[in-house]
PDB file of C-alpha atoms and ligand atoms in Angstrom:
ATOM      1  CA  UNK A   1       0.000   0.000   0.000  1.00  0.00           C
ATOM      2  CA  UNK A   2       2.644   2.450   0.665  1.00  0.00           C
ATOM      3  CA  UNK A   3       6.121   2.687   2.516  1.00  0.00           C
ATOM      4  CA  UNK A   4       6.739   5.391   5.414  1.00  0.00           C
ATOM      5  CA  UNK A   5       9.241   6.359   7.259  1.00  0.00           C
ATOM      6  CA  UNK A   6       9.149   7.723  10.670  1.00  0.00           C
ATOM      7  CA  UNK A   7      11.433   9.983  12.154  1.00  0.00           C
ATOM      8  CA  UNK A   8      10.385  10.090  15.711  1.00  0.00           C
ATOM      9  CA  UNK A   9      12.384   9.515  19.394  1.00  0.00           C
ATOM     10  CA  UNK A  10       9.477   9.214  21.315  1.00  0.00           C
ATOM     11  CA  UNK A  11       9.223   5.643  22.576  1.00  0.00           C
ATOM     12  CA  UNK A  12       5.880   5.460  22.659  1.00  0.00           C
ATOM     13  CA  UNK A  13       5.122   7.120  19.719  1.00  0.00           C
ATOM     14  CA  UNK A  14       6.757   5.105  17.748  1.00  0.00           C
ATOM     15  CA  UNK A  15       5.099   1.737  19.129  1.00  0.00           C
ATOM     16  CA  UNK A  16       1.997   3.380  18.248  1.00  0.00           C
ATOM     17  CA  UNK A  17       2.271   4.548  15.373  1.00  0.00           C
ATOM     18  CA  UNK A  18       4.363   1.829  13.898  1.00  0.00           C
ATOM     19  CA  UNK A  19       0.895  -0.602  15.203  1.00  0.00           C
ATOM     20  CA  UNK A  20      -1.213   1.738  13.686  1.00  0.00           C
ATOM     21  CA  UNK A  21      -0.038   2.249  10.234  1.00  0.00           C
ATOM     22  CA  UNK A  22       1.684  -1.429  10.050  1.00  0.00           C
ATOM     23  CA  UNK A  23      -2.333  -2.631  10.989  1.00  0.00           C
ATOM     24  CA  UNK A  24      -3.600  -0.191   8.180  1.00  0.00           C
ATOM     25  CA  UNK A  25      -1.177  -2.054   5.494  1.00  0.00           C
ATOM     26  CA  UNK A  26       1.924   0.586   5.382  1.00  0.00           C
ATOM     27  CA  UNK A  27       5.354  -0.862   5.455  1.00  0.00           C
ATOM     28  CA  UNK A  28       6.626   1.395   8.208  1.00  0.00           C
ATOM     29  CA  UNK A  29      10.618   1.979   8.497  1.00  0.00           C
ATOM     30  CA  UNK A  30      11.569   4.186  11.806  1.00  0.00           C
ATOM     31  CA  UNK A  31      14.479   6.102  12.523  1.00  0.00           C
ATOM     32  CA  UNK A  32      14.991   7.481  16.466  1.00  0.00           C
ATOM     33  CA  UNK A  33      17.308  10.602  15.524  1.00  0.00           C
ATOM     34  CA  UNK A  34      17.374  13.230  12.863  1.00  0.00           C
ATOM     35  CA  UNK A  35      20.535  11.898  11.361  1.00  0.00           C
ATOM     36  CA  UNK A  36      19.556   8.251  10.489  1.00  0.00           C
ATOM     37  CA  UNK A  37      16.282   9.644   9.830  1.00  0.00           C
ATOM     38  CA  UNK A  38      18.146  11.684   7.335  1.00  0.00           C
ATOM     39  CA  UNK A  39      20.355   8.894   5.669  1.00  0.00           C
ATOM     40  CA  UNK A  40      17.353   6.766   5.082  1.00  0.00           C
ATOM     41  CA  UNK A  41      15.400   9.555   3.502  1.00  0.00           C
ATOM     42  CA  UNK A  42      17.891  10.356   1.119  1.00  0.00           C
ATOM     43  CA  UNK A  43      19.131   6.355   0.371  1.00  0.00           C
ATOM     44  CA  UNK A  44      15.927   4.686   0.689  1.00  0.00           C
ATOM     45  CA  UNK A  45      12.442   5.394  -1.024  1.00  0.00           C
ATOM     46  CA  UNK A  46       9.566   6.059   0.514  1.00  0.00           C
ATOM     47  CA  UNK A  47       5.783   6.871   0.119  1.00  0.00           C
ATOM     48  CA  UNK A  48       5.782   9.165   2.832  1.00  0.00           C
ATOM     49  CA  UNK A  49       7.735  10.545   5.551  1.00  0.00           C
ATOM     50  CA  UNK A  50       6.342  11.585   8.882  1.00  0.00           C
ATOM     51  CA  UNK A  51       9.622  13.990  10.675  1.00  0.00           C
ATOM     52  CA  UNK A  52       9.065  14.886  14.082  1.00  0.00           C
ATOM     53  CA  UNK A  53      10.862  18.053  14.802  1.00  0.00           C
ATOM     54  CA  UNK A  54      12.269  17.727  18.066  1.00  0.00           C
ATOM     55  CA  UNK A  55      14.785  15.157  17.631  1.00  0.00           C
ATOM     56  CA  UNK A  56      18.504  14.285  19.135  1.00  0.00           C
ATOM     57  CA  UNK A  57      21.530  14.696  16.875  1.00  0.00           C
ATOM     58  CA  UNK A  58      19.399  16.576  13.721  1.00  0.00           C
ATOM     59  CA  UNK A  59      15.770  18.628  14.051  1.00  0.00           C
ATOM     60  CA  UNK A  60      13.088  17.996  11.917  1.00  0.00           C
ATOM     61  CA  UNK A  61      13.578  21.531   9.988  1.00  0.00           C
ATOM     62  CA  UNK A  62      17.101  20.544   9.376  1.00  0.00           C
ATOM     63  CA  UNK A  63      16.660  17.282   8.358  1.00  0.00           C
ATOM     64  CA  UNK A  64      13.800  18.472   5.724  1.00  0.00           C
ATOM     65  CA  UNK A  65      15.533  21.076   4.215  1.00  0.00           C
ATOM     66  CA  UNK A  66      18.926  18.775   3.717  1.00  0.00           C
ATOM     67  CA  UNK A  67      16.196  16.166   2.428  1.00  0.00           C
ATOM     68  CA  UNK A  68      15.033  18.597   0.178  1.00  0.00           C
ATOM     69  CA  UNK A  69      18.354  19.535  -0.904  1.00  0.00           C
ATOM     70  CA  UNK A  70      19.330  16.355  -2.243  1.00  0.00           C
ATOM     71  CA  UNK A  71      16.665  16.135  -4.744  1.00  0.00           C
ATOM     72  CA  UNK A  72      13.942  14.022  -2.919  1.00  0.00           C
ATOM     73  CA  UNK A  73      10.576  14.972  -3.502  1.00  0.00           C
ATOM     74  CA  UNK A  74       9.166  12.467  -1.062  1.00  0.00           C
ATOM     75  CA  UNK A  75       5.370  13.885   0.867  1.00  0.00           C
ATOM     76  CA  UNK A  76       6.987  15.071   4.270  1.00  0.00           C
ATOM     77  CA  UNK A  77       4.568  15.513   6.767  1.00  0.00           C
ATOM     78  CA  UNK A  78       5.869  17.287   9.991  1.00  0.00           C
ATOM     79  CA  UNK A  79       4.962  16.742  13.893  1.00  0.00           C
ATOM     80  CA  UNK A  80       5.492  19.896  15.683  1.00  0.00           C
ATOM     81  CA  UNK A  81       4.719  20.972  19.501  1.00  0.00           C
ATOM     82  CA  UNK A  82       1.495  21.865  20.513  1.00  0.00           C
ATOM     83  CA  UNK A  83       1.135  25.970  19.360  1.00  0.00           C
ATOM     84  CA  UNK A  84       4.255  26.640  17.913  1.00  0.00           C
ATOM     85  CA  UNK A  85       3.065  28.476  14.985  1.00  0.00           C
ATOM     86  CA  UNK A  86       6.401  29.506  13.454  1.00  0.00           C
ATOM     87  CA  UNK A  87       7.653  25.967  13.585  1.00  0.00           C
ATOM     88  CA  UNK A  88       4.276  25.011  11.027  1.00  0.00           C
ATOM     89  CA  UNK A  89       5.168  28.189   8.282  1.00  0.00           C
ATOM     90  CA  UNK A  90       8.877  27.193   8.914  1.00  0.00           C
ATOM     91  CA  UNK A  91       8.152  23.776   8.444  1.00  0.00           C
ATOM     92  CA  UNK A  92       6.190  24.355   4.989  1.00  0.00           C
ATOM     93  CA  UNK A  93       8.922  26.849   3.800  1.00  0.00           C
ATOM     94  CA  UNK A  94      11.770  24.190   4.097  1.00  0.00           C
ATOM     95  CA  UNK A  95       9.454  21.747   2.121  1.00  0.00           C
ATOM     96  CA  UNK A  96       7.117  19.886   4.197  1.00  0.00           C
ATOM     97  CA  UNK A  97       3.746  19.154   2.490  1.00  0.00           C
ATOM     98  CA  UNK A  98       1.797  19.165   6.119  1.00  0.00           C
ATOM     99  CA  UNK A  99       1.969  19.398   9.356  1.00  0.00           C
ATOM    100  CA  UNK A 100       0.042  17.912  12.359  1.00  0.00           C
ATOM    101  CA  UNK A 101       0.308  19.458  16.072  1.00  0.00           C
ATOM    102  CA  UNK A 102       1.450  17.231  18.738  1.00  0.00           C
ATOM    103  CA  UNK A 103      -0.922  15.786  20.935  1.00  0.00           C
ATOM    104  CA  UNK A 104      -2.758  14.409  18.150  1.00  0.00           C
ATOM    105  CA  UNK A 105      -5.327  11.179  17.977  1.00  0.00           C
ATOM    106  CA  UNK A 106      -4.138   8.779  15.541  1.00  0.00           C
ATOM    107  CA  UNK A 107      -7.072   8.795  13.897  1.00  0.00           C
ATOM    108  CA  UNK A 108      -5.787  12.231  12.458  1.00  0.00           C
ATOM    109  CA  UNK A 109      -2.594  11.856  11.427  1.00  0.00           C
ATOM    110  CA  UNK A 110      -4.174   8.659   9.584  1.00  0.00           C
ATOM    111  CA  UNK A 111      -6.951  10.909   7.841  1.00  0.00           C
ATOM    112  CA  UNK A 112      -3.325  13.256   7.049  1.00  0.00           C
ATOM    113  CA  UNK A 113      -1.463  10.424   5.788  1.00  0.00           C
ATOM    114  CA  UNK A 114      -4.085   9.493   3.251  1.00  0.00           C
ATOM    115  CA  UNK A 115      -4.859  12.832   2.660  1.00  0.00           C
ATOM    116  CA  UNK A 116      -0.930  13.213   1.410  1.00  0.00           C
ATOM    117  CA  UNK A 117      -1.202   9.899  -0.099  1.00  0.00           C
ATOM    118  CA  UNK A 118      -3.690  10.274  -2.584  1.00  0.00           C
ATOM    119  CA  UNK A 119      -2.564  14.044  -4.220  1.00  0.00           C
ATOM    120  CA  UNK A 120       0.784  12.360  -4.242  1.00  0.00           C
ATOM    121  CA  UNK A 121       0.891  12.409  -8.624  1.00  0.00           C
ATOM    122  CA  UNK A 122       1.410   9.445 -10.263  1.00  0.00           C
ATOM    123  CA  UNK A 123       4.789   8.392 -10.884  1.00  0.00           C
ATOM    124  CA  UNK A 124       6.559   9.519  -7.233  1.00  0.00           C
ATOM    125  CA  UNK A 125       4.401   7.148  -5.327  1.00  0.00           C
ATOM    126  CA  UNK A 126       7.502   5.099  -5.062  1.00  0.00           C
ATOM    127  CA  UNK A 127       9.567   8.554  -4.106  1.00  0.00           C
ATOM    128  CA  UNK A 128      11.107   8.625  -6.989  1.00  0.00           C
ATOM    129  CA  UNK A 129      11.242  12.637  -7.691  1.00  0.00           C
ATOM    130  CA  UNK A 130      10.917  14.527 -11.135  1.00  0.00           C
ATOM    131  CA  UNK A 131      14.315  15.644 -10.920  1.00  0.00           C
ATOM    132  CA  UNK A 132      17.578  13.686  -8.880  1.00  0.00           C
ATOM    133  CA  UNK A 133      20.972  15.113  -8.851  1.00  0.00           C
ATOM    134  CA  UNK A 134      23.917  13.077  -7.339  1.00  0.00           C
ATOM    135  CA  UNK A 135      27.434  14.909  -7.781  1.00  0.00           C
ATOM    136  CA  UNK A 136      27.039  16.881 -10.572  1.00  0.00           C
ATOM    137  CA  UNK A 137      24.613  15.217 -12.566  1.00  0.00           C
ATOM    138  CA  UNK A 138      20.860  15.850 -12.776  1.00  0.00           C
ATOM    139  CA  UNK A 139      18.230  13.762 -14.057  1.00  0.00           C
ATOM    140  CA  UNK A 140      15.606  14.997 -15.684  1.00  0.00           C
ATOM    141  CA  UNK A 141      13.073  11.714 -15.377  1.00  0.00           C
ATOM    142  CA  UNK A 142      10.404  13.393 -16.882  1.00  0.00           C
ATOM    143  CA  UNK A 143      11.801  14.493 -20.132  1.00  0.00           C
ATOM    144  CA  UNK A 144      14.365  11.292 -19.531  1.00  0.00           C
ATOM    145  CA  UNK A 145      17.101  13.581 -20.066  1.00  0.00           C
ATOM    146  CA  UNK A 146      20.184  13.640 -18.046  1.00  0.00           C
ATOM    147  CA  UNK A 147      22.877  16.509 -18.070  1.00  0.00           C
ATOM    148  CA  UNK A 148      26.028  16.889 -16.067  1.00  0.00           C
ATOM    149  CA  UNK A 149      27.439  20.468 -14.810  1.00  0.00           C
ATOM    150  CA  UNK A 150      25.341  21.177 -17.299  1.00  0.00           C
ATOM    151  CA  UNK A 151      25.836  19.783 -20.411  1.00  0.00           C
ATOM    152  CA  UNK A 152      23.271  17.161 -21.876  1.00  0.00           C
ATOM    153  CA  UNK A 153      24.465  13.681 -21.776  1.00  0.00           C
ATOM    154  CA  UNK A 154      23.409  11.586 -24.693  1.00  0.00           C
ATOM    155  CA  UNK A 155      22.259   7.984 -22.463  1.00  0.00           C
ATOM    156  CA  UNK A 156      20.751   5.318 -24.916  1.00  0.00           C
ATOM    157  CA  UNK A 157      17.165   4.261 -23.815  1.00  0.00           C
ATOM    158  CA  UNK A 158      18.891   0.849 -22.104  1.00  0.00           C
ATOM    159  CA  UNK A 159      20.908   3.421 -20.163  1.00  0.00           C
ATOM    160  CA  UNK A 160      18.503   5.415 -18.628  1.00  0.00           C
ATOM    161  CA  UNK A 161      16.283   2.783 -18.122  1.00  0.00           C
ATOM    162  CA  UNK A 162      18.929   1.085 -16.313  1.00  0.00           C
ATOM    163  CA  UNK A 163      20.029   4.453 -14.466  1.00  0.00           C
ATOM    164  CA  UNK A 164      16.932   5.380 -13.322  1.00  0.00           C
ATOM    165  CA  UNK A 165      16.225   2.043 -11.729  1.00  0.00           C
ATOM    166  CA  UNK A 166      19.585   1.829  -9.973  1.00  0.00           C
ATOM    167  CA  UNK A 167      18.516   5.537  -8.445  1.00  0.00           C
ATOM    168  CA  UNK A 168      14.928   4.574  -7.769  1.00  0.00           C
ATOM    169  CA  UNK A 169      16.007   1.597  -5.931  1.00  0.00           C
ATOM    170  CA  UNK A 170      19.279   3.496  -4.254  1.00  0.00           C
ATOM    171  CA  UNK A 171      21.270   1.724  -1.279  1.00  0.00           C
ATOM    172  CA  UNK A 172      19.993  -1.891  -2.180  1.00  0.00           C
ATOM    173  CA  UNK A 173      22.347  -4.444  -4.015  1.00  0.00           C
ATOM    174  CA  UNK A 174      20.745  -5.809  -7.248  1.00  0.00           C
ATOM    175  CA  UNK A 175      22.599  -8.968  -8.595  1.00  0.00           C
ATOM    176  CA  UNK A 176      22.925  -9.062 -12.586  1.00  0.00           C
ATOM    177  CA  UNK A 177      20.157 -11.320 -12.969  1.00  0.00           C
ATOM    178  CA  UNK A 178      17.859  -9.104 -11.280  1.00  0.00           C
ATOM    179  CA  UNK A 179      18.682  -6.013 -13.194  1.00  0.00           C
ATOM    180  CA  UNK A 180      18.443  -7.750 -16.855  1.00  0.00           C
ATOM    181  CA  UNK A 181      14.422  -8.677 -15.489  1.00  0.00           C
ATOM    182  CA  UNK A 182      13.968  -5.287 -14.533  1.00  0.00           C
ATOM    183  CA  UNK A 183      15.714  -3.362 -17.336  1.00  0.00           C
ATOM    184  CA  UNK A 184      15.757  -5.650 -20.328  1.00  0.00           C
ATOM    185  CA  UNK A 185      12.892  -7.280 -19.231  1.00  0.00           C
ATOM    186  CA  UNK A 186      11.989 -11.180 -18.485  1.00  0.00           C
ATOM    187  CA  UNK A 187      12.275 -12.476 -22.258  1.00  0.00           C
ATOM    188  CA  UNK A 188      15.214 -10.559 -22.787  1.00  0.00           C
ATOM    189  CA  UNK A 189      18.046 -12.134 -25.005  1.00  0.00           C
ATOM    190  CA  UNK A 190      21.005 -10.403 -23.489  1.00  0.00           C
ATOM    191  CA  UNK A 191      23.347 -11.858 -20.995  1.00  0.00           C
ATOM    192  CA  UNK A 192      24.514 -10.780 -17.588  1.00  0.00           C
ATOM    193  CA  UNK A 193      27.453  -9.589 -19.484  1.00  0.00           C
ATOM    194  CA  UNK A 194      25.330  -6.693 -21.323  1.00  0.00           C
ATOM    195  CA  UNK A 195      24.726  -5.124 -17.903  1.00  0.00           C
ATOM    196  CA  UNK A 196      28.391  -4.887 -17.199  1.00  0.00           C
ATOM    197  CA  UNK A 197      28.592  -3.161 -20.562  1.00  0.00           C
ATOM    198  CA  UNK A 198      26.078  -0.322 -20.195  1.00  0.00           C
ATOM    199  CA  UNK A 199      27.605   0.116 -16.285  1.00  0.00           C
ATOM    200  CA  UNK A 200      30.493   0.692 -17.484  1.00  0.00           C
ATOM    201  CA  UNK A 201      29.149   3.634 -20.076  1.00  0.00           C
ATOM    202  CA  UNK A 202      26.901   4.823 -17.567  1.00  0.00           C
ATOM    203  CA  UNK A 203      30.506   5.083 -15.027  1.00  0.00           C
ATOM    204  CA  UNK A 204      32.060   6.536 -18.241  1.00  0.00           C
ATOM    205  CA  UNK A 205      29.808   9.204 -19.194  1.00  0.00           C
ATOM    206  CA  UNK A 206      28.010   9.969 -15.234  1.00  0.00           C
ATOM    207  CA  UNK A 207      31.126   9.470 -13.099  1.00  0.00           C
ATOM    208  CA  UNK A 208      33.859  12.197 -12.185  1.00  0.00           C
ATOM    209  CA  UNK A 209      36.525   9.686 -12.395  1.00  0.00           C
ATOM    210  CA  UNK A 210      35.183   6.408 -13.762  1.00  0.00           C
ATOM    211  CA  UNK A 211      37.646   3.971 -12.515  1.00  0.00           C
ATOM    212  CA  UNK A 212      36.439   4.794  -9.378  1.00  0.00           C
ATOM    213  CA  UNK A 213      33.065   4.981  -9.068  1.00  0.00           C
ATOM    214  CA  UNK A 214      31.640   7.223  -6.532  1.00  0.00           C
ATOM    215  CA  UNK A 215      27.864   6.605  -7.599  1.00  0.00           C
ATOM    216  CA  UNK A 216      27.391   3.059  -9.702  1.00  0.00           C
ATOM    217  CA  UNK A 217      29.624   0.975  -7.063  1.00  0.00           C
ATOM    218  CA  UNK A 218      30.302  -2.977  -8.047  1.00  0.00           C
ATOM    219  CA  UNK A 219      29.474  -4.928  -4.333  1.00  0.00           C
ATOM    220  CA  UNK A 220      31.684  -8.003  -5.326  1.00  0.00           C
ATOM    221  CA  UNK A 221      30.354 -11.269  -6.062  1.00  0.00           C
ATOM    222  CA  UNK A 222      26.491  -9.973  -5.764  1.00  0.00           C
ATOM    223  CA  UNK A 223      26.302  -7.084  -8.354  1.00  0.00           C
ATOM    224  CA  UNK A 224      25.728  -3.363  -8.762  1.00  0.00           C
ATOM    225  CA  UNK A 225      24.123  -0.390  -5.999  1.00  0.00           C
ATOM    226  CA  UNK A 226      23.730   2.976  -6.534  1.00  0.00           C
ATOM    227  CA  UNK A 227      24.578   5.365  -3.444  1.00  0.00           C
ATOM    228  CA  UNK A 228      24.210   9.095  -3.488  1.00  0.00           C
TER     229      UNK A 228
HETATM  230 CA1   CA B   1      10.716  14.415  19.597  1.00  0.00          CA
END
């Protein structure tokens, strides 16, 4: 149905929300400080993110804005303290979609989550954003175009295919195999040898110094991840 993550120290909180929105049918991830809650944001994909604001190591406002910052469009919706009305515009301004007021029923933030859910448009339910820029490429995923300082990249339909899969599905390991189903396709005729190929001209043309990989990094013996 959807995958959240919630950025939240609050014991109890957590429990309960996890319950809740686990029971509902979200796959819930949780993060207890603004720094993890950070990393996973930006290396993971979610549906949603819920970002309490008061948290150890990172606030909320600081972890949305760096969120932000690094190109992930991701719903956030913010838990602030009861009454603090500068924390709400503050919140919005750094790129939060909503905000709910601590104490809240759960109830609420479920009517909230849906709410975000549903004028999420098609094609970032799976927080993929419009635009993603790693080092100094952006991609365009809309117009499928990707540029770099810059300058427009020519990428061959296999390649950007294969690119934006490897950045929609950022900090997990996908073996060969797994990439030639999801790229090429299950009936496809190439070998696991073709996805070494366009790697390697996806490290040649996207990578600041392609014999070592910053981006497309090789996890020996089980295949290929993308990290930002
Ligand atoms: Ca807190």
């Amino acid at each position: 149905m959807g995958k959240i993550l919630l950025v939240e120290d609050e014991e109890g909180l957590i429990l309960t929300l996890s319950d809740r929105l686990t029971s509902e049918g979200f796959d819930v991830a949780t993060a207890n400080d603004g720094e993890k809650g950070f990393e996973m944001a930006v290396n993971e994909s979610f549906d949603l993110i819920i970002l309490d604001v008061m948290l150890p190591k990172k606030n909320g406002f600081d972890v949305c804005r760096d969120v932000r910052k690094e190109g992930v469009t991701t719903p956030i919706l913010m838990l602030t303290a009861k009454g603090e009305t500068i924390d709400k515009v503050l919140g919005l301004k750094l790129g939060a979609d909503d905000y709910l007021t601590k104490p809240f029923e759960t109830i609420e933030l479920l009517a909230r989550v849906e709410a975000i859910l549903r004028r999420t448009p098609a094609g970032s339910e799976n927080g993929t954003p419009q635009e993603f820029h790693f080092g100094d490429v952006l991609i365009d995923v809309k117009r499928a175009e990707v540029s770099k300082m810059g300058v427009l990249i020519e990428l061959s339909a296999m390649e950007f295919k294969l690119l934006k899969f490897l950045v929609e599905n950022r900090g997990n390991v996908h073996s060969r195999d797994e990439l030639l189903d999801a790229v090429w396709g299950y009936d496809a005729t190439p070998t696991t040898r073709t996805v070494d190929v366009h790697i390697a001209w996806l490290r040649q043309k996207l990578e600041s110094n392609p014999k070592h990989p910053k981006h497309i990094q090789t996890v020996h013996g089980m295949g290929y991840k993308f990290v930002v």
